[in-house]
PDB file of C-alpha atoms in Angstrom:
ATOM      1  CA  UNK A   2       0.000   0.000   0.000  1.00  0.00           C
ATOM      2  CA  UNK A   3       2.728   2.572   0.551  1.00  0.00           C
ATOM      3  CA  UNK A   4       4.835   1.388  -2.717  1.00  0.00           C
ATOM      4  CA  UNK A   5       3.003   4.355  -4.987  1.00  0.00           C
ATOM      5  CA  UNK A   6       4.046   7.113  -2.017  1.00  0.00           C
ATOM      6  CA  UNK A   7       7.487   5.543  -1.883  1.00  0.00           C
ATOM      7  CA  UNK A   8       8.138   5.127  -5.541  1.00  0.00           C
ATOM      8  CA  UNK A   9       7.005   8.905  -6.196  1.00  0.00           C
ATOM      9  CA  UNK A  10       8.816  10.258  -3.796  1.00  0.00           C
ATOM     10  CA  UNK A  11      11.859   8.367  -4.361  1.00  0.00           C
ATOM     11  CA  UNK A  12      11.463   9.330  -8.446  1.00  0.00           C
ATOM     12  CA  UNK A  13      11.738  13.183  -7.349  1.00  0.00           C
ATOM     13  CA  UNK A  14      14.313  12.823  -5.349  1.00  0.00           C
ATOM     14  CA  UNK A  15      16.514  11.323  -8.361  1.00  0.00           C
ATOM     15  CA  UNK A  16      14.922  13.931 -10.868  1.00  0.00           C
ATOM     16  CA  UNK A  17      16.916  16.258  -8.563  1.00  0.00           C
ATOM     17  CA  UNK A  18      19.875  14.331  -8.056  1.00  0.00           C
ATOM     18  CA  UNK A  19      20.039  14.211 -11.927  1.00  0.00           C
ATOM     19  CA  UNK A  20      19.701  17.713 -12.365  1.00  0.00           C
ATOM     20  CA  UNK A  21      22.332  18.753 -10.374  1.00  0.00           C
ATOM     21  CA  UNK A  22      24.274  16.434 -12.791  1.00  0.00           C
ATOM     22  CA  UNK A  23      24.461  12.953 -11.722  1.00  0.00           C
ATOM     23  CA  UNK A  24      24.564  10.022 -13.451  1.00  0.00           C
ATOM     24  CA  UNK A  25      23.747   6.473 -12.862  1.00  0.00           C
ATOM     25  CA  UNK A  26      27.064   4.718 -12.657  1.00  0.00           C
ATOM     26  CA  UNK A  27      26.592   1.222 -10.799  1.00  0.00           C
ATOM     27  CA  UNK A  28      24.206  -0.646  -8.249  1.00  0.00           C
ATOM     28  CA  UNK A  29      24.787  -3.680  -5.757  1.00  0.00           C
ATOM     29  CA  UNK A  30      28.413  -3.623  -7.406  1.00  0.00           C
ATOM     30  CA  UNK A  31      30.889  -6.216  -5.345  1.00  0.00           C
ATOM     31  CA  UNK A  32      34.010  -4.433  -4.990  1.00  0.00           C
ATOM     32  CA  UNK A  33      37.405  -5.405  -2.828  1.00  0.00           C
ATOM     33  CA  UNK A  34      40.534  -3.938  -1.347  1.00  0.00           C
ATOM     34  CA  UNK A  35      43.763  -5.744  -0.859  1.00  0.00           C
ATOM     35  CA  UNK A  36      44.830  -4.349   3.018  1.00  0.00           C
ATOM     36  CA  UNK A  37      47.917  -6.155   3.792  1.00  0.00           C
ATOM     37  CA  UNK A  38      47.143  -9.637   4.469  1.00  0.00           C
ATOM     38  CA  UNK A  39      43.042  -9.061   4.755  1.00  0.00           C
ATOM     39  CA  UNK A  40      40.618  -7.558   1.869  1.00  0.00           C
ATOM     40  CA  UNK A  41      38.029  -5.409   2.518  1.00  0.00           C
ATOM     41  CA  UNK A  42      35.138  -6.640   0.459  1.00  0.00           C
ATOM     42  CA  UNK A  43      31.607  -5.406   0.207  1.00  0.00           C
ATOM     43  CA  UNK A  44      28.727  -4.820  -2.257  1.00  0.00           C
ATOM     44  CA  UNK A  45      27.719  -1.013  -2.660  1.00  0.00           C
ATOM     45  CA  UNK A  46      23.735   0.052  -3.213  1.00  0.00           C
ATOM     46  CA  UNK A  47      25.235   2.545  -6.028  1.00  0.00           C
ATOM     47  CA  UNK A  48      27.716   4.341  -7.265  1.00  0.00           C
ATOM     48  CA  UNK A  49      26.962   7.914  -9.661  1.00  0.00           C
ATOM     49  CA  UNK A  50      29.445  10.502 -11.455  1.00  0.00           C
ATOM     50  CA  UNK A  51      28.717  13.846 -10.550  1.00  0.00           C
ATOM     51  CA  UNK A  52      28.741  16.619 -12.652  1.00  0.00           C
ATOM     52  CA  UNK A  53      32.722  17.542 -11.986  1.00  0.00           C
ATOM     53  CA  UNK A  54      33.575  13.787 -12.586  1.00  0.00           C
ATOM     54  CA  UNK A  55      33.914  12.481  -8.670  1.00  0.00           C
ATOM     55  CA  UNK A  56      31.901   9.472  -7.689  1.00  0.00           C
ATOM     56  CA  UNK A  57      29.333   9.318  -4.880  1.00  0.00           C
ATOM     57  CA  UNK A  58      28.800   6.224  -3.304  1.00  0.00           C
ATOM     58  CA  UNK A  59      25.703   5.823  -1.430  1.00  0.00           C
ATOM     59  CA  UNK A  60      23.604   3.688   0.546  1.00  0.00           C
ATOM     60  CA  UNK A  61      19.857   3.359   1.006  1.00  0.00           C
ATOM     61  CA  UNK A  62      18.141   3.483   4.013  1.00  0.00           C
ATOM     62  CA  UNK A  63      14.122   2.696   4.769  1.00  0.00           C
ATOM     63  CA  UNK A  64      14.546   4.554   8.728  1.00  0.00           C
ATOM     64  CA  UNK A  65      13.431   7.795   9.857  1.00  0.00           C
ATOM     65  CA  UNK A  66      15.319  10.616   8.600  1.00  0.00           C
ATOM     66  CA  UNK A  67      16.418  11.742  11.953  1.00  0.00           C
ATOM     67  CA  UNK A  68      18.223   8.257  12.894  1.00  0.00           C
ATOM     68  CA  UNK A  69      19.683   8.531   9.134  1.00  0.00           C
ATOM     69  CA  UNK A  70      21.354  12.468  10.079  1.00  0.00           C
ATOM     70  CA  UNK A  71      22.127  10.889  13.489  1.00  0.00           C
ATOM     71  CA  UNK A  72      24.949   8.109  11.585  1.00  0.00           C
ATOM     72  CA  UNK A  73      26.303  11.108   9.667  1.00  0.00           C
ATOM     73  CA  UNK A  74      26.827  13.484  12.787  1.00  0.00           C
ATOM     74  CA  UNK A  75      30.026  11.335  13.997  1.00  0.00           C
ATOM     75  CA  UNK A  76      32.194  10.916  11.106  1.00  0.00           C
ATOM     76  CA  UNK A  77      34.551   8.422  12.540  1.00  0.00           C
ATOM     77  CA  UNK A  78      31.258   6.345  14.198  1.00  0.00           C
ATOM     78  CA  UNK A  79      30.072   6.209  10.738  1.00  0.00           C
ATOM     79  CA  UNK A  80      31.593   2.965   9.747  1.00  0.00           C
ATOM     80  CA  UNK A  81      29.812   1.424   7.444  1.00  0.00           C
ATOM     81  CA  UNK A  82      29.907   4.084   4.965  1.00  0.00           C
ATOM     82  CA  UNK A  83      33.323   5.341   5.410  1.00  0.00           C
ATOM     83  CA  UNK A  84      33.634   1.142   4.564  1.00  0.00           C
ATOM     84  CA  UNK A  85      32.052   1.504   1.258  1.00  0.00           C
ATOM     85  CA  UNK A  86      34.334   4.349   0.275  1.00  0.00           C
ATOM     86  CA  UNK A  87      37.521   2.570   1.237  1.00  0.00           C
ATOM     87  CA  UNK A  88      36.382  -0.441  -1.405  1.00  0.00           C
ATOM     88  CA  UNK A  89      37.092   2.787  -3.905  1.00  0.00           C
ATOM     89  CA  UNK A  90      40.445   3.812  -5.014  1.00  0.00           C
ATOM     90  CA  UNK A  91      39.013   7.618  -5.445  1.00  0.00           C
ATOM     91  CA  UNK A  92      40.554  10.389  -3.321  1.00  0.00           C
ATOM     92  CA  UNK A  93      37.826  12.617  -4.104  1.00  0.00           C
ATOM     93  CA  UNK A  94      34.834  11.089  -3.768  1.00  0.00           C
ATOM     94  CA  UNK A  95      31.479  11.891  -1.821  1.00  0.00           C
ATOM     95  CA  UNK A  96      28.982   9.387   0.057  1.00  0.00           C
ATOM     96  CA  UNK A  97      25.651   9.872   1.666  1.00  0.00           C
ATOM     97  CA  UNK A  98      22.984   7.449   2.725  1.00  0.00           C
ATOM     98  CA  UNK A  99      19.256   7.619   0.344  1.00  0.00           C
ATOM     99  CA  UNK A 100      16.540   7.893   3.225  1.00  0.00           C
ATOM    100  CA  UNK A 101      13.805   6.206   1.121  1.00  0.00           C
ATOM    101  CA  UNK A 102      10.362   7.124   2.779  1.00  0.00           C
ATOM    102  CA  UNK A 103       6.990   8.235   2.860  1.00  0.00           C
ATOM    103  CA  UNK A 104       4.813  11.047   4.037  1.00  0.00           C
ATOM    104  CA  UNK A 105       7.179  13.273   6.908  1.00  0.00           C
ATOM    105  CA  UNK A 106       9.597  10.939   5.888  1.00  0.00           C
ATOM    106  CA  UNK A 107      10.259  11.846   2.589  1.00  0.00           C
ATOM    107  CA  UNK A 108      13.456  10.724   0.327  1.00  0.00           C
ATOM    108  CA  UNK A 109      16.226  12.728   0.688  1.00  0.00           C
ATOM    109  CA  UNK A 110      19.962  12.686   0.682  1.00  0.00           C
ATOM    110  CA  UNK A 111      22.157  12.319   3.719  1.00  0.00           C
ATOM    111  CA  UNK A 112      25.619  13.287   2.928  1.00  0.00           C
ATOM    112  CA  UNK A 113      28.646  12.161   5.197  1.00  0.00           C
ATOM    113  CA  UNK A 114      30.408  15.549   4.602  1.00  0.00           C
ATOM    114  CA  UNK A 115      33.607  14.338   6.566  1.00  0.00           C
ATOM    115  CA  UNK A 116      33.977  11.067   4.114  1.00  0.00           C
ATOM    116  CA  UNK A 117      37.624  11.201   2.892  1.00  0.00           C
ATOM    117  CA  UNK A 118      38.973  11.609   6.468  1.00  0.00           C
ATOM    118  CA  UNK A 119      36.359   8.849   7.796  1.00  0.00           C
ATOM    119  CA  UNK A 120      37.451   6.294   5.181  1.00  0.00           C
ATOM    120  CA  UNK A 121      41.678   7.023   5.777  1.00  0.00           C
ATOM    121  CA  UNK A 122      40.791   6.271   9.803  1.00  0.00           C
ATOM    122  CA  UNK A 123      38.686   3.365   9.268  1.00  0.00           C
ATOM    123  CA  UNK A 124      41.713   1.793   7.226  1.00  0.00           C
ATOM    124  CA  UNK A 125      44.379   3.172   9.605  1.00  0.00           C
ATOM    125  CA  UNK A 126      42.719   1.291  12.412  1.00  0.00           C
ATOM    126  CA  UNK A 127      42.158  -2.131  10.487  1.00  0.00           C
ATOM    127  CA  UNK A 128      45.606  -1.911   9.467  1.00  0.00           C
ATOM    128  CA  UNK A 129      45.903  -1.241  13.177  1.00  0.00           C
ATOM    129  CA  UNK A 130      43.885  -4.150  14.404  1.00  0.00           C
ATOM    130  CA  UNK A 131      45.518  -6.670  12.436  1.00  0.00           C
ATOM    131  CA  UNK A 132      48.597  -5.995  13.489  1.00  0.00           C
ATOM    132  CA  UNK A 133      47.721  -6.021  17.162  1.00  0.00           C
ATOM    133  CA  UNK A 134      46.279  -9.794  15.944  1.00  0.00           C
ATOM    134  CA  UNK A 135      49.248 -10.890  14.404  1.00  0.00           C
ATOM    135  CA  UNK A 136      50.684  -9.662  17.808  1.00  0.00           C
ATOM    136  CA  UNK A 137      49.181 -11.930  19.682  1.00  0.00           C
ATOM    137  CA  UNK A 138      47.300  -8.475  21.068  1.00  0.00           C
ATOM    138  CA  UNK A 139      43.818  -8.885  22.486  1.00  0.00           C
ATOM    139  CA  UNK A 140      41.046  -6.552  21.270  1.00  0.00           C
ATOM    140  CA  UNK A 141      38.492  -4.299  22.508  1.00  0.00           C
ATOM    141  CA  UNK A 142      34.936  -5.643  22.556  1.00  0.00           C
ATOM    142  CA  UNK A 143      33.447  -2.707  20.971  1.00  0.00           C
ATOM    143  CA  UNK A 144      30.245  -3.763  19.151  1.00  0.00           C
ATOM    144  CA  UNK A 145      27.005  -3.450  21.018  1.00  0.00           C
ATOM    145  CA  UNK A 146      24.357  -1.820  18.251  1.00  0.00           C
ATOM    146  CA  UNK A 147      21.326  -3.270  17.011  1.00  0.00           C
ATOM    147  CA  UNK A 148      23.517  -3.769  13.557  1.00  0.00           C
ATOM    148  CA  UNK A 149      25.591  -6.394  15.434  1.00  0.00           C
ATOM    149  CA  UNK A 150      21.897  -8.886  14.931  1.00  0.00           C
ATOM    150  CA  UNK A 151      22.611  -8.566  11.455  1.00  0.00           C
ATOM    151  CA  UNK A 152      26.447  -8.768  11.114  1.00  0.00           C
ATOM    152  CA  UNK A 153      28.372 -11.335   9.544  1.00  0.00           C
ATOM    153  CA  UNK A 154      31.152 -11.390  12.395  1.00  0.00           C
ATOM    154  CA  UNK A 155      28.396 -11.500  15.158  1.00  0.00           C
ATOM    155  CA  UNK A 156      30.581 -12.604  18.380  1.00  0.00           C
ATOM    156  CA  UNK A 157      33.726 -11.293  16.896  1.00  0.00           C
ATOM    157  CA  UNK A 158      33.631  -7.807  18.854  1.00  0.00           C
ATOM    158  CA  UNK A 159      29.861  -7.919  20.573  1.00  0.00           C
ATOM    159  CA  UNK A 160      30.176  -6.843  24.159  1.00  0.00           C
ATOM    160  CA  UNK A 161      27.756  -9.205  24.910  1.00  0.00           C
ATOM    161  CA  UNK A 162      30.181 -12.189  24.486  1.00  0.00           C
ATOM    162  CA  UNK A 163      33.277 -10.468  25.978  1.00  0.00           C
ATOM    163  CA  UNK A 164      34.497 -11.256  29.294  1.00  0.00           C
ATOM    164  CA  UNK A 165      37.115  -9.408  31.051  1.00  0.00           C
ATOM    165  CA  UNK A 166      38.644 -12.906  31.725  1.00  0.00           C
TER     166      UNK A 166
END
C-alpha cells in the first residue's frame, strides 16, 4: 500500500539528483581492497558521477530521517559508509545514505560531509587491528548496536560475548 508514495517520492528525489548532474554509474556492485594480508570486500547500493567527474557512493536506508542524520553526525562512528568508500580507489569522492520514505519521511539525501577523512581512519585502524592480531594483542569488545543482529562477524567484537577474563 505505501509502494506508490514511496516510488514517487523516491522518483523526485533522483529527478533532482540528476539535475544537479548525476549520473547512474553502478548498483549492488561487489568491490574489494587488498589491506595487507586481509581484503576489505563489500557490495555497494550505487555508485553515480557527478557533474565535476567524482563518484558518490551511497547507501539506502528505509529509517526515519532523523536516525539517518544521526549516523552522519560522527564521522569516525560512521563505519559502514566510510567502509564503502575505502572499497574505492578515489581520493575525491562523496557518500551519503538515500533515506527512502513516505509522508514526513520523505526521500532525501544524507551526505557524510567528513567522508575522505572517515574512510583514511577506518583503514588506519584495520591496518591497526591486524597488526595487534598478528601480535598476539587482544582486542576491545566494541560492538554493542542493534547492527551487530545482522552482522556477519556477530561474536567477533559484541560486548555481549566479551568477558574481562
Amino acid at each position: 500500500a505505501a509502494w506508490p508514495a514511496v516510488r514517487s517520492g523516491y522518483l523526485n528525489w533522483l529527478a533532482g539528483h540528476e539535475a544537479e548532474g548525476a549520473t547512474f554509474s553502478s548498483a549492488e556492485s561487489s568491490h574489494s581492497l587488498p589491506l595487507g594480508s586481509v581484503s576489505l570486500v563489500g557490495r555497494i547500493d550505487r555508485i553515480d558521477t557527478l557533474a565535476d567527474g567524482s563518484l558518490m557512493v551511497m547507501d539506502y536506508k528505509t529509517e526515519s530521517a532523523a536516525k539517518t542524520k544521526q549516523r552522519v553526525k560522527y564521522p569516525l562512528e560512521d563505519t559502514q559508509i566510510a567502509f564503502y568508500a575505502a572499497l574505492l580507489p578515489n581520493d575525491t569522492l562523496r557518500a551519503a545514505y538515500i533515506n527512502v520514505g513516505e509522508g514526513d519521511n520523505k526521500t532525501g539525501t544524507v551526505e557524510q560531509l567528513n567522508i575522505v577523512e572517515a574512510r583514511d581512519a577506518l583503514i588506519d585502524g584495520i591496518q591497526a587491528d591486524m597488526q595487534h592480531i598478528a601480535d598476539g594483542v587482544p582486542l576491545p569488545a566494541l560492538g554493542d548496536g542493534p547492527a551487530c543482529d545482522y552482522c556477519q562477524a556477530r561474536g567477533l567484537c559484541r560486548k555481549d560475548f566479551w568477558s574481562a577474563a
